[in-house]
Amino acid sequence: MKTRSLMGLIVVMLSVTTPGAEAVTISSEEGLQFSQLDLTFTGAAQSNSSYGLAAVDIAALTTATGLSSGYLNISSASGWVVRNMPVESNSGLTGLSTMFDLGNAPGTRVANLELHADLSATPLASFSGGSNTTFALTSLTYNAQGIGAPRATAPGYRVDTSDVAPAPGGQTISRWQSGHPSVDQDTNQCAPASVANSLQWLEDTQGLPVPYDNVPGIRDNSLVGKLDQAMNRPAHNPVASADAMFAGKKGFLDDPANELVGKLIIKRWDGTLDWIINEVDDDENVELVIYWDAGGGHAVDLVGAGKVGGIPWVAWTHDAFQSDTPNGVGTHWFDGGVGWSPVIDGEIVAFIGGEFLRGRIGDAMSESMRPVPEPATWAGGVLGCVVCGWSVWSRVRQRRGRR
């Protein structure tokens, strides 16, 4: 029987409430940090961008507010900029972050920002804020990408969560996986790194015998370096496509030298958000591929998925600041390494990247440990093993997701 000791799971039906119901106002020293992002994408760099990062220290925030779980809402002069981000002490996460619209002209440094932030016990249908608190902003470098070649820069978008309005009576569910690692990445190394993080998580939580160490590396004998080679990723350059990522992942697992043949069930996205949520809930590890509007994209390793008032969301780990030299920056909750965004019509509305454009879920793939057959007597064992093997292999799906 599958254990869930490392997974926080909440499945509830909540009524969307009016502002102020069981809400606690957050001050600057209560586990909430803000940053302005400096974007360093090749061919599309922008210092002092219009993108802010709100980062939550979950233990500090839940302790200060007295709420073991709740929904973070933030308003600024730009309006309701962070909408119902789940903050749950039983998620197993140390912290979580999300992007929002700073409201500045790109290139203008924002040192301080007037915001109103609440943690509410239930999701809110509207949020007008209240008395503001002055929050100081640090500067963070951000350049997470690595699927497909960059293309010509297109006009940038602001983070736009204006359509994220939970419906009264809409389903609210949270599914979390704790303990996911985040290996420091080379520039454009997101595809191999997301799979390396996945395999390491399966080793740590379910005993998968991974043959290489999940440490920084480029086309070497590290786990991410071996996956570089399997996916044909040149150093400092992206993997050609999600298809190349999937083929490389499967080739790595099918290589007898890696001693993982037959140990995992591999599946590919059916095009629905419910598939992603259910895979996370079922202890399957999921890599999500995000395509930017102007081309290219990014791969992340999911740590959570769910819905708030019927609005889907995803949470992930990755390296937000990829560089040729390991530096550890960008792999933590406070510097963008553990992210969260609602998903509206397939768009990652609170996650901007690539060419400063909105991202759309373009693909997903999962893996899980293959069940160990129960011992059987010889009389029924042969036929039983054949049927069991056919049942397991019939679950292997390689369907392309809809963009």
GROMACS .gro file of C-alpha atoms in nm:
model
  403
    1MET     CA    1   0.000   0.000   0.000
    2LYS     CA    2   0.129   0.346  -0.088
    3THR     CA    3   0.226   0.570   0.203
    4ARG     CA    4   0.167   0.945   0.207
    5SER     CA    5   0.376   1.046   0.506
    6LEU     CA    6   0.566   1.301   0.297
    7MET     CA    7   0.266   1.457   0.129
    8GLY     CA    8   0.032   1.719   0.266
    9LEU     CA    9  -0.320   1.664   0.133
   10ILE     CA   10  -0.626   1.881   0.179
   11VAL     CA   11  -0.946   1.818  -0.016
   12VAL     CA   12  -1.228   2.049   0.089
   13MET     CA   13  -1.525   2.237  -0.049
   14LEU     CA   14  -1.523   2.598   0.070
   15SER     CA   15  -1.759   2.885   0.021
   16VAL     CA   16  -1.584   3.192  -0.117
   17THR     CA   17  -1.614   3.461   0.146
   18THR     CA   18  -1.638   3.835   0.159
   19PRO     CA   19  -1.327   4.042   0.236
   20GLY     CA   20  -1.228   4.062   0.599
   21ALA     CA   21  -1.381   3.733   0.711
   22GLU     CA   22  -1.125   3.570   0.943
   23ALA     CA   23  -0.845   3.769   0.780
   24VAL     CA   24  -0.523   3.874   0.956
   25THR     CA   25  -0.327   4.176   0.830
   26ILE     CA   26   0.044   4.109   0.770
   27SER     CA   27   0.322   4.351   0.860
   28SER     CA   28   0.670   4.357   0.708
   29GLU     CA   29   0.835   4.148   0.979
   30GLU     CA   30   0.589   3.860   0.975
   31GLY     CA   31   0.733   3.625   0.713
   32LEU     CA   32   0.660   3.821   0.394
   33GLN     CA   33   0.944   3.948   0.171
   34PHE     CA   34   0.941   4.145  -0.157
   35SER     CA   35   1.188   4.187  -0.442
   36GLN     CA   36   1.217   4.358  -0.779
   37LEU     CA   37   1.343   4.131  -1.057
   38ASP     CA   38   1.641   4.210  -1.281
   39LEU     CA   39   1.593   3.997  -1.594
   40THR     CA   40   1.905   3.867  -1.772
   41PHE     CA   41   1.764   3.655  -2.055
   42THR     CA   42   1.992   3.642  -2.360
   43GLY     CA   43   1.889   3.918  -2.600
   44ALA     CA   44   1.619   4.047  -2.366
   45ALA     CA   45   1.785   4.181  -2.053
   46GLN     CA   46   1.606   4.435  -1.836
   47SER     CA   47   1.729   4.584  -1.511
   48ASN     CA   48   1.465   4.703  -1.264
   49SER     CA   49   1.179   4.527  -1.442
   50SER     CA   50   0.808   4.575  -1.373
   51TYR     CA   51   0.794   4.229  -1.213
   52GLY     CA   52   0.793   4.189  -0.837
   53LEU     CA   53   0.834   3.875  -0.629
   54ALA     CA   54   0.634   3.815  -0.312
   55ALA     CA   55   0.796   3.542  -0.099
   56VAL     CA   56   0.641   3.377   0.207
   57ASP     CA   57   0.824   3.214   0.498
   58ILE     CA   58   0.543   2.969   0.578
   59ALA     CA   59   0.639   2.889   0.938
   60ALA     CA   60   0.694   3.255   1.027
   61LEU     CA   61   0.372   3.372   0.862
   62THR     CA   62   0.144   3.104   1.005
   63THR     CA   63   0.293   3.151   1.352
   64ALA     CA   64   0.252   3.529   1.341
   65THR     CA   65  -0.107   3.518   1.214
   66GLY     CA   66  -0.223   3.222   1.421
   67LEU     CA   67  -0.361   3.053   1.110
   68SER     CA   68  -0.211   2.712   1.029
   69SER     CA   69  -0.336   2.753   0.673
   70GLY     CA   70  -0.489   3.033   0.471
   71TYR     CA   71  -0.486   3.237   0.152
   72LEU     CA   72  -0.250   3.526   0.088
   73ASN     CA   73  -0.403   3.836  -0.073
   74ILE     CA   74  -0.208   4.152  -0.155
   75SER     CA   75  -0.320   4.483  -0.300
   76SER     CA   76  -0.115   4.777  -0.429
   77ALA     CA   77  -0.179   5.089  -0.633
   78SER     CA   78  -0.219   4.849  -0.927
   79GLY     CA   79  -0.510   4.676  -0.754
   80TRP     CA   80  -0.542   4.317  -0.630
   81VAL     CA   81  -0.203   4.179  -0.734
   82VAL     CA   82  -0.172   3.849  -0.541
   83ARG     CA   83  -0.496   3.652  -0.527
   84ASN     CA   84  -0.562   3.366  -0.287
   85MET     CA   85  -0.218   3.204  -0.284
   86PRO     CA   86  -0.245   2.900  -0.054
   87VAL     CA   87  -0.017   2.910   0.251
   88GLU     CA   88  -0.032   2.581   0.442
   89SER     CA   89   0.191   2.469   0.726
   90ASN     CA   90   0.122   2.102   0.646
   91SER     CA   91   0.243   2.140   0.286
   92GLY     CA   92   0.594   2.036   0.390
   93LEU     CA   93   0.737   2.343   0.212
   94THR     CA   94   0.959   2.597   0.385
   95GLY     CA   95   0.830   2.881   0.172
   96LEU     CA   96   0.660   2.982  -0.151
   97SER     CA   97   0.680   3.277  -0.391
   98THR     CA   98   0.480   3.435  -0.671
   99MET     CA   99   0.529   3.717  -0.923
  100PHE     CA  100   0.312   4.029  -0.931
  101ASP     CA  101   0.286   4.363  -1.112
  102LEU     CA  102   0.501   4.630  -0.946
  103GLY     CA  103   0.320   4.905  -1.139
  104ASN     CA  104   0.642   5.090  -1.230
  105ALA     CA  105   0.779   5.189  -1.568
  106PRO     CA  106   1.035   4.923  -1.671
  107GLY     CA  107   1.386   5.037  -1.579
  108THR     CA  108   1.274   5.231  -1.272
  109ARG     CA  109   1.413   5.113  -0.941
  110VAL     CA  110   1.149   5.044  -0.676
  111ALA     CA  111   1.307   5.058  -0.330
  112ASN     CA  112   0.984   5.061  -0.128
  113LEU     CA  113   0.623   4.975  -0.201
  114GLU     CA  114   0.296   5.054  -0.026
  115LEU     CA  115   0.098   4.730   0.007
  116HIS     CA  116  -0.183   4.578   0.204
  117ALA     CA  117  -0.147   4.204   0.273
  118ASP     CA  118  -0.390   3.969   0.447
  119LEU     CA  119  -0.391   3.600   0.528
  120SER     CA  120  -0.754   3.484   0.521
  121ALA     CA  121  -0.890   3.154   0.650
  122THR     CA  122  -1.093   3.102   0.331
  123PRO     CA  123  -1.057   3.228  -0.031
  124LEU     CA  124  -1.182   3.578  -0.109
  125ALA     CA  125  -1.409   3.675  -0.398
  126SER     CA  126  -1.286   4.036  -0.389
  127PHE     CA  127  -1.016   4.230  -0.209
  128SER     CA  128  -0.986   4.606  -0.180
  129GLY     CA  129  -0.716   4.605   0.083
  130GLY     CA  130  -0.699   4.854   0.370
  131SER     CA  131  -0.433   5.054   0.547
  132ASN     CA  132  -0.101   5.004   0.368
  133THR     CA  133   0.234   4.894   0.506
  134THR     CA  134   0.561   5.014   0.355
  135PHE     CA  135   0.767   4.714   0.245
  136ALA     CA  136   1.133   4.739   0.138
  137LEU     CA  137   1.229   4.560  -0.186
  138THR     CA  138   1.557   4.384  -0.258
  139SER     CA  139   1.689   4.318  -0.611
  140LEU     CA  140   1.694   3.964  -0.755
  141THR     CA  141   1.834   3.833  -1.082
  142TYR     CA  142   1.604   3.606  -1.284
  143ASN     CA  143   1.659   3.419  -1.612
  144ALA     CA  144   1.492   3.077  -1.589
  145GLN     CA  145   1.447   2.910  -1.928
  146GLY     CA  146   1.590   2.631  -2.144
  147ILE     CA  147   1.341   2.472  -2.385
  148GLY     CA  148   1.387   2.565  -2.751
  149ALA     CA  149   1.591   2.846  -2.903
  150PRO     CA  150   1.518   3.210  -2.810
  151ARG     CA  151   1.337   3.414  -3.073
  152ALA     CA  152   1.296   3.782  -3.148
  153THR     CA  153   1.189   3.992  -2.851
  154ALA     CA  154   0.819   4.076  -2.847
  155PRO     CA  155   0.646   4.346  -2.637
  156GLY     CA  156   0.646   4.243  -2.273
  157TYR     CA  157   0.344   4.179  -2.053
  158ARG     CA  158   0.277   4.271  -1.698
  159VAL     CA  159   0.173   4.002  -1.455
  160ASP     CA  160  -0.205   4.009  -1.493
  161THR     CA  161  -0.418   3.824  -1.240
  162SER     CA  162  -0.735   4.025  -1.308
  163ASP     CA  163  -0.923   3.715  -1.429
  164VAL     CA  164  -0.840   3.511  -1.119
  165ALA     CA  165  -1.180   3.536  -0.949
  166PRO     CA  166  -1.288   3.222  -0.761
  167ALA     CA  167  -1.647   3.117  -0.815
  168PRO     CA  168  -1.884   3.080  -0.517
  169GLY     CA  169  -1.901   2.710  -0.435
  170GLY     CA  170  -1.604   2.633  -0.661
  171GLN     CA  171  -1.387   2.340  -0.555
  172THR     CA  172  -1.085   2.423  -0.338
  173ILE     CA  173  -0.822   2.150  -0.311
  174SER     CA  174  -0.452   2.140  -0.226
  175ARG     CA  175  -0.210   1.861  -0.311
  176TRP     CA  176   0.152   1.895  -0.202
  177GLN     CA  177   0.471   1.691  -0.226
  178SER     CA  178   0.745   1.776   0.022
  179GLY     CA  179   1.117   1.714   0.005
  180HIS     CA  180   1.184   1.799  -0.362
  181PRO     CA  181   1.548   1.898  -0.418
  182SER     CA  182   1.656   2.186  -0.642
  183VAL     CA  183   1.993   2.134  -0.809
  184ASP     CA  184   2.184   2.449  -0.908
  185GLN     CA  185   2.152   2.480  -1.288
  186ASP     CA  186   2.371   2.578  -1.577
  187THR     CA  187   2.226   2.842  -1.809
  188ASN     CA  188   1.936   2.683  -2.002
  189GLN     CA  189   1.966   2.355  -1.808
  190CYS     CA  190   1.604   2.343  -1.685
  191ALA     CA  191   1.498   2.028  -1.877
  192PRO     CA  192   1.774   1.794  -1.747
  193ALA     CA  193   1.756   1.956  -1.402
  194SER     CA  194   1.379   1.911  -1.365
  195VAL     CA  195   1.416   1.538  -1.441
  196ALA     CA  196   1.722   1.509  -1.213
  197ASN     CA  197   1.525   1.667  -0.928
  198SER     CA  198   1.238   1.427  -0.999
  199LEU     CA  199   1.455   1.116  -0.988
  200GLN     CA  200   1.632   1.233  -0.674
  201TRP     CA  201   1.295   1.289  -0.504
  202LEU     CA  202   1.190   0.935  -0.596
  203GLU     CA  203   1.515   0.803  -0.449
  204ASP     CA  204   1.473   1.004  -0.128
  205THR     CA  205   1.105   0.920  -0.074
  206GLN     CA  206   1.047   0.586  -0.247
  207GLY     CA  207   1.389   0.421  -0.274
  208LEU     CA  208   1.462   0.451  -0.647
  209PRO     CA  209   1.829   0.347  -0.691
  210VAL     CA  210   1.955   0.649  -0.886
  211PRO     CA  211   2.311   0.574  -1.007
  212TYR     CA  212   2.452   0.930  -1.007
  213ASP     CA  213   2.468   1.217  -0.757
  214ASN     CA  214   2.226   1.506  -0.802
  215VAL     CA  215   2.491   1.781  -0.787
  216PRO     CA  216   2.571   2.069  -1.025
  217GLY     CA  217   2.736   1.954  -1.346
  218ILE     CA  218   2.750   2.005  -1.722
  219ARG     CA  219   2.769   1.700  -1.951
  220ASP     CA  220   2.968   1.509  -1.687
  221ASN     CA  221   2.908   1.218  -1.448
  222SER     CA  222   2.659   1.404  -1.231
  223LEU     CA  223   2.291   1.310  -1.266
  224VAL     CA  224   2.208   1.636  -1.442
  225GLY     CA  225   2.522   1.600  -1.659
  226LYS     CA  226   2.418   1.251  -1.773
  227LEU     CA  227   2.072   1.384  -1.857
  228ASP     CA  228   2.237   1.669  -2.052
  229GLN     CA  229   2.392   1.403  -2.273
  230ALA     CA  230   2.074   1.196  -2.301
  231MET     CA  231   1.877   1.504  -2.412
  232ASN     CA  232   2.153   1.623  -2.649
  233ARG     CA  233   2.183   1.956  -2.467
  234PRO     CA  234   2.501   2.148  -2.554
  235ALA     CA  235   2.658   2.329  -2.258
  236HIS     CA  236   2.485   2.663  -2.178
  237ASN     CA  237   2.219   2.601  -2.448
  238PRO     CA  238   1.857   2.484  -2.434
  239VAL     CA  239   1.719   2.139  -2.509
  240ALA     CA  240   1.565   2.154  -2.857
  241SER     CA  241   1.204   2.083  -2.755
  242ALA     CA  242   0.974   1.907  -2.509
  243ASP     CA  243   0.986   1.605  -2.742
  244ALA     CA  244   1.366   1.599  -2.713
  245MET     CA  245   1.335   1.628  -2.336
  246PHE     CA  246   1.090   1.336  -2.318
  247ALA     CA  247   1.294   1.120  -2.557
  248GLY     CA  248   1.614   1.189  -2.363
  249LYS     CA  249   1.449   1.111  -2.033
  250LYS     CA  250   1.313   0.783  -2.166
  251GLY     CA  251   1.646   0.696  -2.328
  252PHE     CA  252   1.826   0.756  -1.997
  253LEU     CA  253   1.584   0.529  -1.811
  254ASP     CA  254   1.600   0.260  -2.083
  255ASP     CA  255   1.982   0.252  -2.088
  256PRO     CA  256   2.094  -0.070  -1.912
  257ALA     CA  257   2.410   0.105  -1.794
  258ASN     CA  258   2.197   0.323  -1.562
  259GLU     CA  259   2.034   0.016  -1.399
  260LEU     CA  260   1.686   0.174  -1.401
  261VAL     CA  261   1.526  -0.035  -1.675
  262GLY     CA  262   1.175  -0.145  -1.575
  263LYS     CA  263   1.177   0.037  -1.242
  264LEU     CA  264   0.950   0.330  -1.339
  265ILE     CA  265   0.617   0.390  -1.505
  266ILE     CA  266   0.644   0.686  -1.745
  267LYS     CA  267   0.340   0.885  -1.857
  268ARG     CA  268   0.276   1.194  -2.065
  269TRP     CA  269   0.014   1.468  -2.025
  270ASP     CA  270  -0.341   1.417  -2.151
  271GLY     CA  271  -0.393   1.794  -2.190
  272THR     CA  272  -0.601   1.859  -1.876
  273LEU     CA  273  -0.521   2.034  -1.550
  274ASP     CA  274  -0.700   1.758  -1.359
  275TRP     CA  275  -0.443   1.509  -1.494
  276ILE     CA  276  -0.163   1.717  -1.345
  277ILE     CA  277  -0.340   1.756  -1.009
  278ASN     CA  278  -0.421   1.387  -0.989
  279GLU     CA  279  -0.065   1.282  -1.076
  280VAL     CA  280   0.074   1.499  -0.795
  281ASP     CA  281  -0.184   1.358  -0.555
  282ASP     CA  282  -0.096   0.999  -0.654
  283ASP     CA  283   0.274   1.037  -0.557
  284GLU     CA  284   0.371   1.065  -0.925
  285ASN     CA  285   0.652   1.308  -0.991
  286VAL     CA  286   0.556   1.563  -1.259
  287GLU     CA  287   0.778   1.779  -1.480
  288LEU     CA  288   0.589   2.070  -1.635
  289VAL     CA  289   0.693   2.236  -1.963
  290ILE     CA  290   0.596   2.601  -2.009
  291TYR     CA  291   0.610   2.764  -2.353
  292TRP     CA  292   0.662   3.140  -2.375
  293ASP     CA  293   0.441   3.334  -2.616
  294ALA     CA  294   0.735   3.435  -2.836
  295GLY     CA  295   0.888   3.087  -2.852
  296GLY     CA  296   1.112   2.878  -2.634
  297GLY     CA  297   1.015   2.780  -2.284
  298HIS     CA  298   1.105   2.641  -1.945
  299ALA     CA  299   1.075   2.312  -1.752
  300VAL     CA  300   1.005   2.288  -1.379
  301ASP     CA  301   0.955   2.010  -1.123
  302LEU     CA  302   0.613   2.032  -0.957
  303VAL     CA  303   0.580   2.034  -0.578
  304GLY     CA  304   0.207   2.107  -0.566
  305ALA     CA  305  -0.114   2.154  -0.762
  306GLY     CA  306  -0.476   2.227  -0.683
  307LYS     CA  307  -0.767   2.467  -0.717
  308VAL     CA  308  -0.898   2.771  -0.530
  309GLY     CA  309  -1.266   2.832  -0.590
  310GLY     CA  310  -1.239   2.630  -0.910
  311ILE     CA  311  -0.929   2.820  -1.034
  312PRO     CA  312  -0.642   2.573  -1.096
  313TRP     CA  313  -0.290   2.645  -0.968
  314VAL     CA  314   0.054   2.486  -0.982
  315ALA     CA  315   0.364   2.516  -0.762
  316TRP     CA  316   0.716   2.417  -0.863
  317THR     CA  317   1.084   2.411  -0.781
  318HIS     CA  318   1.357   2.524  -1.025
  319ASP     CA  319   1.662   2.750  -1.047
  320ALA     CA  320   1.539   3.105  -1.109
  321PHE     CA  321   1.894   3.232  -1.168
  322GLN     CA  322   2.076   2.991  -1.398
  323SER     CA  323   2.449   3.051  -1.451
  324ASP     CA  324   2.752   2.870  -1.588
  325THR     CA  325   2.911   2.871  -1.243
  326PRO     CA  326   2.726   2.715  -0.947
  327ASN     CA  327   2.622   2.984  -0.701
  328GLY     CA  328   2.309   2.853  -0.529
  329VAL     CA  329   2.112   3.171  -0.601
  330GLY     CA  330   1.760   3.113  -0.729
  331THR     CA  331   1.695   2.771  -0.574
  332HIS     CA  332   1.521   2.886  -0.252
  333TRP     CA  333   1.173   3.007  -0.161
  334PHE     CA  334   1.296   3.363  -0.098
  335ASP     CA  335   1.468   3.410  -0.436
  336GLY     CA  336   1.211   3.261  -0.674
  337GLY     CA  337   1.323   2.897  -0.655
  338VAL     CA  338   0.987   2.772  -0.524
  339GLY     CA  339   0.713   2.935  -0.729
  340TRP     CA  340   0.333   2.942  -0.748
  341SER     CA  341   0.082   3.064  -1.008
  342PRO     CA  342  -0.286   3.033  -1.092
  343VAL     CA  343  -0.362   2.884  -1.435
  344ILE     CA  344  -0.626   3.054  -1.651
  345ASP     CA  345  -0.708   2.893  -1.987
  346GLY     CA  346  -0.369   2.721  -1.976
  347GLU     CA  347  -0.176   3.043  -1.900
  348ILE     CA  348   0.062   3.070  -1.606
  349VAL     CA  349  -0.067   3.414  -1.516
  350ALA     CA  350   0.170   3.496  -1.226
  351PHE     CA  351   0.490   3.365  -1.389
  352ILE     CA  352   0.661   3.568  -1.660
  353GLY     CA  353   0.982   3.463  -1.834
  354GLY     CA  354   1.162   3.391  -2.160
  355GLU     CA  355   1.110   3.716  -2.348
  356PHE     CA  356   0.918   3.877  -2.055
  357LEU     CA  357   0.606   3.702  -2.183
  358ARG     CA  358   0.326   3.500  -2.041
  359GLY     CA  359   0.378   3.127  -2.026
  360ARG     CA  360   0.134   2.857  -2.133
  361ILE     CA  361   0.137   2.497  -2.015
  362GLY     CA  362   0.257   2.310  -2.322
  363ASP     CA  363   0.344   1.966  -2.192
  364ALA     CA  364   0.387   1.756  -1.879
  365MET     CA  365   0.534   1.417  -1.804
  366SER     CA  366   0.540   1.202  -1.493
  367GLU     CA  367   0.714   0.901  -1.347
  368SER     CA  368   0.643   0.673  -1.053
  369MET     CA  369   0.788   0.359  -0.903
  370ARG     CA  370   0.669   0.039  -1.068
  371PRO     CA  371   0.475  -0.176  -0.817
  372VAL     CA  372   0.655  -0.485  -0.690
  373PRO     CA  373   0.443  -0.795  -0.777
  374GLU     CA  374   0.301  -0.984  -0.483
  375PRO     CA  375   0.456  -1.330  -0.426
  376ALA     CA  376   0.252  -1.603  -0.597
  377THR     CA  377   0.247  -1.981  -0.604
  378TRP     CA  378   0.389  -2.146  -0.915
  379ALA     CA  379   0.045  -2.267  -1.028
  380GLY     CA  380  -0.099  -1.919  -1.060
  381GLY     CA  381   0.223  -1.724  -1.070
  382VAL     CA  382   0.308  -1.738  -1.442
  383LEU     CA  383  -0.033  -1.626  -1.567
  384GLY     CA  384  -0.061  -1.375  -1.283
  385CYS     CA  385   0.272  -1.215  -1.372
  386VAL     CA  386   0.176  -1.193  -1.739
  387VAL     CA  387  -0.152  -1.022  -1.656
  388CYS     CA  388   0.017  -0.793  -1.402
  389GLY     CA  389   0.286  -0.697  -1.651
  390TRP     CA  390   0.028  -0.620  -1.920
  391SER     CA  391  -0.173  -0.408  -1.677
  392VAL     CA  392   0.133  -0.203  -1.579
  393TRP     CA  393   0.254  -0.150  -1.934
  394SER     CA  394  -0.095  -0.050  -2.047
  395ARG     CA  395  -0.062   0.252  -1.817
  396VAL     CA  396   0.234   0.388  -2.008
  397ARG     CA  397   0.104   0.681  -2.206
  398GLN     CA  398   0.299   0.908  -2.436
  399ARG     CA  399   0.036   1.150  -2.552
  400ARG     CA  400   0.125   1.497  -2.655
  401GLY     CA  401  -0.041   1.767  -2.447
  402ARG     CA  402  -0.255   2.034  -2.612
  403ARG     CA  403  -0.101   2.378  -2.619
   0.00000   0.00000   0.00000
